[in-house]
mmCIF file with all atom_site columns, C-alpha atoms in Angstrom:
data_model
loop_
_atom_site.group_PDB
_atom_site.id
_atom_site.type_symbol
_atom_site.label_atom_id
_atom_site.label_alt_id
_atom_site.label_comp_id
_atom_site.label_asym_id
_atom_site.label_entity_id
_atom_site.label_seq_id
_atom_site.pdbx_PDB_ins_code
_atom_site.Cartn_x
_atom_site.Cartn_y
_atom_site.Cartn_z
_atom_site.occupancy
_atom_site.B_iso_or_equiv
_atom_site.pdbx_formal_charge
_atom_site.auth_seq_id
_atom_site.auth_comp_id
_atom_site.auth_asym_id
_atom_site.auth_atom_id
_atom_site.pdbx_PDB_model_num
ATOM 1   C CA . MET Y 1 1   ? -14.389 60.666 -85.390 1.00 0.00 ? 1   MET Y CA 1
ATOM 2   C CA . ASN Y 1 2   ? -15.059 60.551 -81.642 1.00 0.00 ? 2   ASN Y CA 1
ATOM 3   C CA . ARG Y 1 3   ? -14.439 56.852 -81.151 1.00 0.00 ? 3   ARG Y CA 1
ATOM 4   C CA . LEU Y 1 4   ? -11.372 55.799 -79.219 1.00 0.00 ? 4   LEU Y CA 1
ATOM 5   C CA . ASP Y 1 5   ? -9.782  52.580 -80.391 1.00 0.00 ? 5   ASP Y CA 1
ATOM 6   C CA . PHE Y 1 6   ? -8.069  50.629 -77.614 1.00 0.00 ? 6   PHE Y CA 1
ATOM 7   C CA . THR Y 1 7   ? -7.701  47.452 -79.688 1.00 0.00 ? 7   THR Y CA 1
ATOM 8   C CA . PRO Y 1 8   ? -3.875  47.527 -79.775 1.00 0.00 ? 8   PRO Y CA 1
ATOM 9   C CA . TYR Y 1 9   ? -3.793  47.888 -75.991 1.00 0.00 ? 9   TYR Y CA 1
ATOM 10  C CA . ARG Y 1 10  ? -6.433  45.215 -75.415 1.00 0.00 ? 10  ARG Y CA 1
ATOM 11  C CA . ARG Y 1 11  ? -4.297  42.740 -77.377 1.00 0.00 ? 11  ARG Y CA 1
ATOM 12  C CA . THR Y 1 12  ? -1.228  43.280 -75.195 1.00 0.00 ? 12  THR Y CA 1
ATOM 13  C CA . THR Y 1 13  ? -2.756  43.673 -71.734 1.00 0.00 ? 13  THR Y CA 1
ATOM 14  C CA . VAL Y 1 14  ? -4.574  41.335 -69.394 1.00 0.00 ? 14  VAL Y CA 1
ATOM 15  C CA . GLY Y 1 15  ? -7.145  42.384 -66.811 1.00 0.00 ? 15  GLY Y CA 1
ATOM 16  C CA . PHE Y 1 16  ? -7.628  45.980 -67.984 1.00 0.00 ? 16  PHE Y CA 1
ATOM 17  C CA . ASP Y 1 17  ? -10.940 45.416 -69.785 1.00 0.00 ? 17  ASP Y CA 1
ATOM 18  C CA . ARG Y 1 18  ? -12.888 47.367 -67.175 1.00 0.00 ? 18  ARG Y CA 1
ATOM 19  C CA . LEU Y 1 19  ? -10.578 50.367 -67.566 1.00 0.00 ? 19  LEU Y CA 1
ATOM 20  C CA . PHE Y 1 20  ? -10.875 50.421 -71.363 1.00 0.00 ? 20  PHE Y CA 1
ATOM 21  C CA . ASP Y 1 21  ? -14.657 50.001 -71.172 1.00 0.00 ? 21  ASP Y CA 1
ATOM 22  C CA . LEU Y 1 22  ? -14.824 52.909 -68.717 1.00 0.00 ? 22  LEU Y CA 1
ATOM 23  C CA . LEU Y 1 23  ? -12.762 55.173 -70.995 1.00 0.00 ? 23  LEU Y CA 1
ATOM 24  C CA . GLU Y 1 24  ? -14.884 54.329 -74.043 1.00 0.00 ? 24  GLU Y CA 1
ATOM 25  C CA . ARG Y 1 25  ? -18.127 54.864 -72.095 1.00 0.00 ? 25  ARG Y CA 1
ATOM 26  C CA . GLN Y 1 26  ? -16.907 58.258 -70.810 1.00 0.00 ? 26  GLN Y CA 1
ATOM 27  C CA . ALA Y 1 27  ? -15.921 59.374 -74.317 1.00 0.00 ? 27  ALA Y CA 1
ATOM 28  C CA . ARG Y 1 28  ? -19.449 58.568 -75.553 1.00 0.00 ? 28  ARG Y CA 1
ATOM 29  C CA . ALA Y 1 29  ? -21.129 60.243 -72.568 1.00 0.00 ? 29  ALA Y CA 1
ATOM 30  C CA . ASN Y 1 30  ? -19.074 63.443 -72.847 1.00 0.00 ? 30  ASN Y CA 1
ATOM 31  C CA . ALA Y 1 31  ? -20.226 63.961 -76.417 1.00 0.00 ? 31  ALA Y CA 1
ATOM 32  C CA . GLY Y 1 32  ? -23.741 64.756 -75.171 1.00 0.00 ? 32  GLY Y CA 1
ATOM 33  C CA . ASP Y 1 33  ? -25.301 67.300 -72.857 1.00 0.00 ? 33  ASP Y CA 1
ATOM 34  C CA . ASN Y 1 34  ? -23.103 69.475 -70.627 1.00 0.00 ? 34  ASN Y CA 1
ATOM 35  C CA . TYR Y 1 35  ? -25.882 70.513 -68.236 1.00 0.00 ? 35  TYR Y CA 1
ATOM 36  C CA . PRO Y 1 36  ? -25.448 71.199 -65.410 1.00 0.00 ? 36  PRO Y CA 1
ATOM 37  C CA . PRO Y 1 37  ? -21.861 72.458 -65.424 1.00 0.00 ? 37  PRO Y CA 1
ATOM 38  C CA . PHE Y 1 38  ? -19.621 70.976 -62.743 1.00 0.00 ? 38  PHE Y CA 1
ATOM 39  C CA . ASN Y 1 39  ? -16.147 71.057 -61.188 1.00 0.00 ? 39  ASN Y CA 1
ATOM 40  C CA . ILE Y 1 40  ? -14.134 68.196 -59.710 1.00 0.00 ? 40  ILE Y CA 1
ATOM 41  C CA . GLU Y 1 41  ? -11.647 69.281 -57.076 1.00 0.00 ? 41  GLU Y CA 1
ATOM 42  C CA . ARG Y 1 42  ? -8.936  67.396 -55.212 1.00 0.00 ? 42  ARG Y CA 1
ATOM 43  C CA . ARG Y 1 43  ? -9.002  68.525 -51.579 1.00 0.00 ? 43  ARG Y CA 1
ATOM 44  C CA . GLY Y 1 44  ? -6.342  66.217 -50.181 1.00 0.00 ? 44  GLY Y CA 1
ATOM 45  C CA . GLU Y 1 45  ? -4.541  62.969 -50.836 1.00 0.00 ? 45  GLU Y CA 1
ATOM 46  C CA . ASP Y 1 46  ? -7.757  60.943 -50.466 1.00 0.00 ? 46  ASP Y CA 1
ATOM 47  C CA . ALA Y 1 47  ? -10.452 63.665 -50.508 1.00 0.00 ? 47  ALA Y CA 1
ATOM 48  C CA . TYR Y 1 48  ? -12.376 65.042 -53.486 1.00 0.00 ? 48  TYR Y CA 1
ATOM 49  C CA . ARG Y 1 49  ? -15.283 67.412 -54.085 1.00 0.00 ? 49  ARG Y CA 1
ATOM 50  C CA . ILE Y 1 50  ? -17.734 67.568 -56.971 1.00 0.00 ? 50  ILE Y CA 1
ATOM 51  C CA . THR Y 1 51  ? -19.555 70.899 -57.356 1.00 0.00 ? 51  THR Y CA 1
ATOM 52  C CA . LEU Y 1 52  ? -22.560 71.200 -59.678 1.00 0.00 ? 52  LEU Y CA 1
ATOM 53  C CA . ALA Y 1 53  ? -24.251 74.483 -60.632 1.00 0.00 ? 53  ALA Y CA 1
ATOM 54  C CA . VAL Y 1 54  ? -27.932 73.748 -59.953 1.00 0.00 ? 54  VAL Y CA 1
ATOM 55  C CA . ALA Y 1 55  ? -29.474 77.222 -59.653 1.00 0.00 ? 55  ALA Y CA 1
ATOM 56  C CA . GLY Y 1 56  ? -33.189 77.116 -58.900 1.00 0.00 ? 56  GLY Y CA 1
ATOM 57  C CA . PHE Y 1 57  ? -33.196 73.552 -57.558 1.00 0.00 ? 57  PHE Y CA 1
ATOM 58  C CA . LYS Y 1 58  ? -34.173 72.851 -53.943 1.00 0.00 ? 58  LYS Y CA 1
ATOM 59  C CA . PRO Y 1 59  ? -32.791 69.934 -51.903 1.00 0.00 ? 59  PRO Y CA 1
ATOM 60  C CA . ASP Y 1 60  ? -36.071 68.033 -52.461 1.00 0.00 ? 60  ASP Y CA 1
ATOM 61  C CA . ASP Y 1 61  ? -35.622 68.364 -56.249 1.00 0.00 ? 61  ASP Y CA 1
ATOM 62  C CA . ILE Y 1 62  ? -32.261 66.560 -56.252 1.00 0.00 ? 62  ILE Y CA 1
ATOM 63  C CA . ASP Y 1 63  ? -31.616 62.842 -55.797 1.00 0.00 ? 63  ASP Y CA 1
ATOM 64  C CA . ILE Y 1 64  ? -28.069 61.597 -55.138 1.00 0.00 ? 64  ILE Y CA 1
ATOM 65  C CA . THR Y 1 65  ? -27.484 57.848 -55.431 1.00 0.00 ? 65  THR Y CA 1
ATOM 66  C CA . ALA Y 1 66  ? -24.155 56.181 -54.688 1.00 0.00 ? 66  ALA Y CA 1
ATOM 67  C CA . GLN Y 1 67  ? -23.673 52.613 -55.877 1.00 0.00 ? 67  GLN Y CA 1
ATOM 68  C CA . GLN Y 1 68  ? -20.526 50.586 -56.241 1.00 0.00 ? 68  GLN Y CA 1
ATOM 69  C CA . ASN Y 1 69  ? -18.199 52.739 -58.388 1.00 0.00 ? 69  ASN Y CA 1
ATOM 70  C CA . LEU Y 1 70  ? -21.034 54.975 -59.641 1.00 0.00 ? 70  LEU Y CA 1
ATOM 71  C CA . LEU Y 1 71  ? -22.447 58.256 -58.349 1.00 0.00 ? 71  LEU Y CA 1
ATOM 72  C CA . THR Y 1 72  ? -25.666 59.467 -59.973 1.00 0.00 ? 72  THR Y CA 1
ATOM 73  C CA . VAL Y 1 73  ? -27.082 62.943 -59.426 1.00 0.00 ? 73  VAL Y CA 1
ATOM 74  C CA . LYS Y 1 74  ? -30.607 63.564 -60.765 1.00 0.00 ? 74  LYS Y CA 1
ATOM 75  C CA . GLY Y 1 75  ? -32.531 66.804 -60.668 1.00 0.00 ? 75  GLY Y CA 1
ATOM 76  C CA . SER Y 1 76  ? -36.169 67.295 -61.545 1.00 0.00 ? 76  SER Y CA 1
ATOM 77  C CA . ARG Y 1 77  ? -38.594 70.028 -60.693 1.00 0.00 ? 77  ARG Y CA 1
ATOM 78  C CA . THR Y 1 78  ? -42.000 71.109 -61.784 1.00 0.00 ? 78  THR Y CA 1
ATOM 79  C CA . GLU Y 1 79  ? -42.633 74.693 -62.741 1.00 0.00 ? 79  GLU Y CA 1
ATOM 80  C CA . PRO Y 1 80  ? -45.989 76.186 -61.788 1.00 0.00 ? 80  PRO Y CA 1
ATOM 81  C CA . HIS Y 1 81  ? -48.299 76.393 -64.793 1.00 0.00 ? 81  HIS Y CA 1
ATOM 82  C CA . ASP Y 1 82  ? -49.788 79.721 -63.709 1.00 0.00 ? 82  ASP Y CA 1
ATOM 83  C CA . ARG Y 1 83  ? -46.789 81.705 -65.023 1.00 0.00 ? 83  ARG Y CA 1
ATOM 84  C CA . GLU Y 1 84  ? -46.562 83.317 -68.432 1.00 0.00 ? 84  GLU Y CA 1
ATOM 85  C CA . TYR Y 1 85  ? -42.960 83.807 -69.569 1.00 0.00 ? 85  TYR Y CA 1
ATOM 86  C CA . LEU Y 1 86  ? -42.049 86.367 -72.214 1.00 0.00 ? 86  LEU Y CA 1
ATOM 87  C CA . HIS Y 1 87  ? -38.482 85.048 -72.370 1.00 0.00 ? 87  HIS Y CA 1
ATOM 88  C CA . VAL Y 1 88  ? -36.949 81.890 -70.896 1.00 0.00 ? 88  VAL Y CA 1
ATOM 89  C CA . GLY Y 1 89  ? -33.174 82.123 -70.514 1.00 0.00 ? 89  GLY Y CA 1
ATOM 90  C CA . ILE Y 1 90  ? -32.697 80.200 -67.281 1.00 0.00 ? 90  ILE Y CA 1
ATOM 91  C CA . ALA Y 1 91  ? -32.454 76.444 -67.721 1.00 0.00 ? 91  ALA Y CA 1
ATOM 92  C CA . ASN Y 1 92  ? -35.406 74.762 -66.067 1.00 0.00 ? 92  ASN Y CA 1
ATOM 93  C CA . ARG Y 1 93  ? -34.977 71.237 -67.302 1.00 0.00 ? 93  ARG Y CA 1
ATOM 94  C CA . GLY Y 1 94  ? -34.231 68.127 -65.334 1.00 0.00 ? 94  GLY Y CA 1
ATOM 95  C CA . PHE Y 1 95  ? -30.862 66.471 -65.513 1.00 0.00 ? 95  PHE Y CA 1
ATOM 96  C CA . GLU Y 1 96  ? -28.974 63.293 -64.750 1.00 0.00 ? 96  GLU Y CA 1
ATOM 97  C CA . ARG Y 1 97  ? -25.216 63.381 -64.276 1.00 0.00 ? 97  ARG Y CA 1
ATOM 98  C CA . ARG Y 1 98  ? -23.149 60.221 -63.662 1.00 0.00 ? 98  ARG Y CA 1
ATOM 99  C CA . PHE Y 1 99  ? -19.667 59.999 -62.178 1.00 0.00 ? 99  PHE Y CA 1
ATOM 100 C CA . GLU Y 1 100 ? -17.579 56.838 -62.212 1.00 0.00 ? 100 GLU Y CA 1
ATOM 101 C CA . LEU Y 1 101 ? -15.847 56.390 -58.860 1.00 0.00 ? 101 LEU Y CA 1
ATOM 102 C CA . ALA Y 1 102 ? -12.626 54.536 -58.155 1.00 0.00 ? 102 ALA Y CA 1
ATOM 103 C CA . ASP Y 1 103 ? -12.617 51.561 -55.822 1.00 0.00 ? 103 ASP Y CA 1
ATOM 104 C CA . TYR Y 1 104 ? -13.079 52.397 -52.134 1.00 0.00 ? 104 TYR Y CA 1
ATOM 105 C CA . VAL Y 1 105 ? -14.377 55.938 -52.797 1.00 0.00 ? 105 VAL Y CA 1
ATOM 106 C CA . ARG Y 1 106 ? -17.482 56.779 -50.797 1.00 0.00 ? 106 ARG Y CA 1
ATOM 107 C CA . VAL Y 1 107 ? -19.733 59.820 -50.485 1.00 0.00 ? 107 VAL Y CA 1
ATOM 108 C CA . GLU Y 1 108 ? -18.992 61.596 -47.234 1.00 0.00 ? 108 GLU Y CA 1
ATOM 109 C CA . ALA Y 1 109 ? -21.421 64.536 -47.399 1.00 0.00 ? 109 ALA Y CA 1
ATOM 110 C CA . ALA Y 1 110 ? -23.576 66.644 -49.722 1.00 0.00 ? 110 ALA Y CA 1
ATOM 111 C CA . ASP Y 1 111 ? -24.737 70.234 -49.366 1.00 0.00 ? 111 ASP Y CA 1
ATOM 112 C CA . LEU Y 1 112 ? -26.729 72.735 -51.417 1.00 0.00 ? 112 LEU Y CA 1
ATOM 113 C CA . ALA Y 1 113 ? -26.011 76.435 -50.942 1.00 0.00 ? 113 ALA Y CA 1
ATOM 114 C CA . ASP Y 1 114 ? -26.146 79.478 -53.224 1.00 0.00 ? 114 ASP Y CA 1
ATOM 115 C CA . GLY Y 1 115 ? -27.159 77.372 -56.225 1.00 0.00 ? 115 GLY Y CA 1
ATOM 116 C CA . LEU Y 1 116 ? -24.146 75.055 -55.893 1.00 0.00 ? 116 LEU Y CA 1
ATOM 117 C CA . LEU Y 1 117 ? -24.473 71.396 -54.962 1.00 0.00 ? 117 LEU Y CA 1
ATOM 118 C CA . THR Y 1 118 ? -21.281 70.110 -53.342 1.00 0.00 ? 118 THR Y CA 1
ATOM 119 C CA . ILE Y 1 119 ? -20.608 66.409 -52.879 1.00 0.00 ? 119 ILE Y CA 1
ATOM 120 C CA . ASP Y 1 120 ? -17.597 65.453 -50.780 1.00 0.00 ? 120 ASP Y CA 1
ATOM 121 C CA . LEU Y 1 121 ? -15.943 62.127 -51.537 1.00 0.00 ? 121 LEU Y CA 1
ATOM 122 C CA . LEU Y 1 122 ? -13.401 60.199 -49.517 1.00 0.00 ? 122 LEU Y CA 1
ATOM 123 C CA . ARG Y 1 123 ? -11.234 57.245 -50.517 1.00 0.00 ? 123 ARG Y CA 1
ATOM 124 C CA . GLU Y 1 124 ? -10.866 54.712 -47.716 1.00 0.00 ? 124 GLU Y CA 1
ATOM 125 C CA . VAL Y 1 125 ? -8.600  51.804 -48.546 1.00 0.00 ? 125 VAL Y CA 1
ATOM 126 C CA . PRO Y 1 126 ? -9.403  48.788 -46.312 1.00 0.00 ? 126 PRO Y CA 1
ATOM 127 C CA . GLU Y 1 127 ? -6.708  47.614 -43.922 1.00 0.00 ? 127 GLU Y CA 1
ATOM 128 C CA . ALA Y 1 128 ? -6.357  44.365 -45.867 1.00 0.00 ? 128 ALA Y CA 1
ATOM 129 C CA . MET Y 1 129 ? -5.409  46.316 -49.022 1.00 0.00 ? 129 MET Y CA 1
ATOM 130 C CA . LYS Y 1 130 ? -2.768  48.569 -47.420 1.00 0.00 ? 130 LYS Y CA 1
ATOM 131 C CA . PRO Y 1 131 ? 0.931   47.737 -47.896 1.00 0.00 ? 131 PRO Y CA 1
ATOM 132 C CA . LYS Y 1 132 ? 2.449   45.465 -45.255 1.00 0.00 ? 132 LYS Y CA 1
ATOM 133 C CA . LYS Y 1 133 ? 6.054   45.014 -44.178 1.00 0.00 ? 133 LYS Y CA 1
ATOM 134 C CA . VAL Y 1 134 ? 7.164   41.402 -44.521 1.00 0.00 ? 134 VAL Y CA 1
ATOM 135 C CA . LEU Y 1 135 ? 9.859   40.313 -42.073 1.00 0.00 ? 135 LEU Y CA 1
ATOM 136 C CA . ILE Y 1 136 ? 12.279  37.703 -43.383 1.00 0.00 ? 136 ILE Y CA 1
ATOM 137 C CA . GLY Y 1 137 ? 12.648  34.623 -41.203 1.00 0.00 ? 137 GLY Y CA 1
ATOM 138 C CA . ALA Y 1 138 ? 10.407  35.943 -38.427 1.00 0.00 ? 138 ALA Y CA 1
ATOM 139 C CA . GLN Y 1 139 ? 7.269   34.337 -37.123 1.00 0.00 ? 139 GLN Y CA 1
ATOM 140 C CA . ASN Y 1 140 ? 5.691   37.707 -36.281 1.00 0.00 ? 140 ASN Y CA 1
ATOM 141 C CA . PRO Y 1 141 ? 2.401   38.625 -37.976 1.00 0.00 ? 141 PRO Y CA 1
ATOM 142 C CA . LEU Y 1 142 ? 2.419   41.230 -40.731 1.00 0.00 ? 142 LEU Y CA 1
ATOM 143 C CA . LYS Y 1 143 ? 1.998   44.871 -39.670 1.00 0.00 ? 143 LYS Y CA 1
ATOM 144 C CA . VAL Y 1 144 ? 0.344   47.665 -41.652 1.00 0.00 ? 144 VAL Y CA 1
ATOM 145 C CA . ILE Y 1 145 ? 2.728   50.441 -42.646 1.00 0.00 ? 145 ILE Y CA 1
ATOM 146 C CA . GLU Y 1 146 ? 1.391   53.843 -41.532 1.00 0.00 ? 146 GLU Y CA 1
ATOM 147 C CA . GLY Y 1 147 ? 2.618   56.909 -43.457 1.00 0.00 ? 147 GLY Y CA 1
ATOM 148 C CA . ASP Y 1 148 ? 6.380   57.151 -43.841 1.00 0.00 ? 148 ASP Y CA 1
ATOM 149 C CA . ASN Y 1 149 ? 7.033   54.854 -40.865 1.00 0.00 ? 149 ASN Y CA 1
ATOM 150 C CA . THR Y 1 150 ? 8.617   51.690 -42.355 1.00 0.00 ? 150 THR Y CA 1
ATOM 151 C CA . ALA Y 1 151 ? 9.609   50.059 -39.095 1.00 0.00 ? 151 ALA Y CA 1
ATOM 152 C CA . ALA Y 1 152 ? 7.521   47.044 -38.164 1.00 0.00 ? 152 ALA Y CA 1
ATOM 153 C CA . ALA Y 1 153 ? 7.689   45.366 -34.785 1.00 0.00 ? 153 ALA Y CA 1
#
């Protein structure tokens, strides 16, 4: 049985519906096709890279679409009909791969080299969402805390 049952957690939590829906959707999606193979790499505190093995695809054959919280990579190519294959062992089919992105993650760059498509992602938390130091009894405006510096003026 491949179905995850989050019912006990749904009964005792509030506001996590999106998270449970995402986990259930990913479990269903992962049961299908694994083409093309891919890696997800953490390159820093807020930097990530997705690498897909797309041998034989040219940049014009690949479409990358970034929407709110969703990255879709589609590949399609047409093979010339004037070829007669005696054996076909190299995958030549189109594909669509979807990646759910966390809030404030954006695509920074994409590159195709040596049959590997790399997509660099960066998380940028807006200033309004960063932690702020609250001064007790002061009329000063709130200041954004940068790094390990906890002093606010």
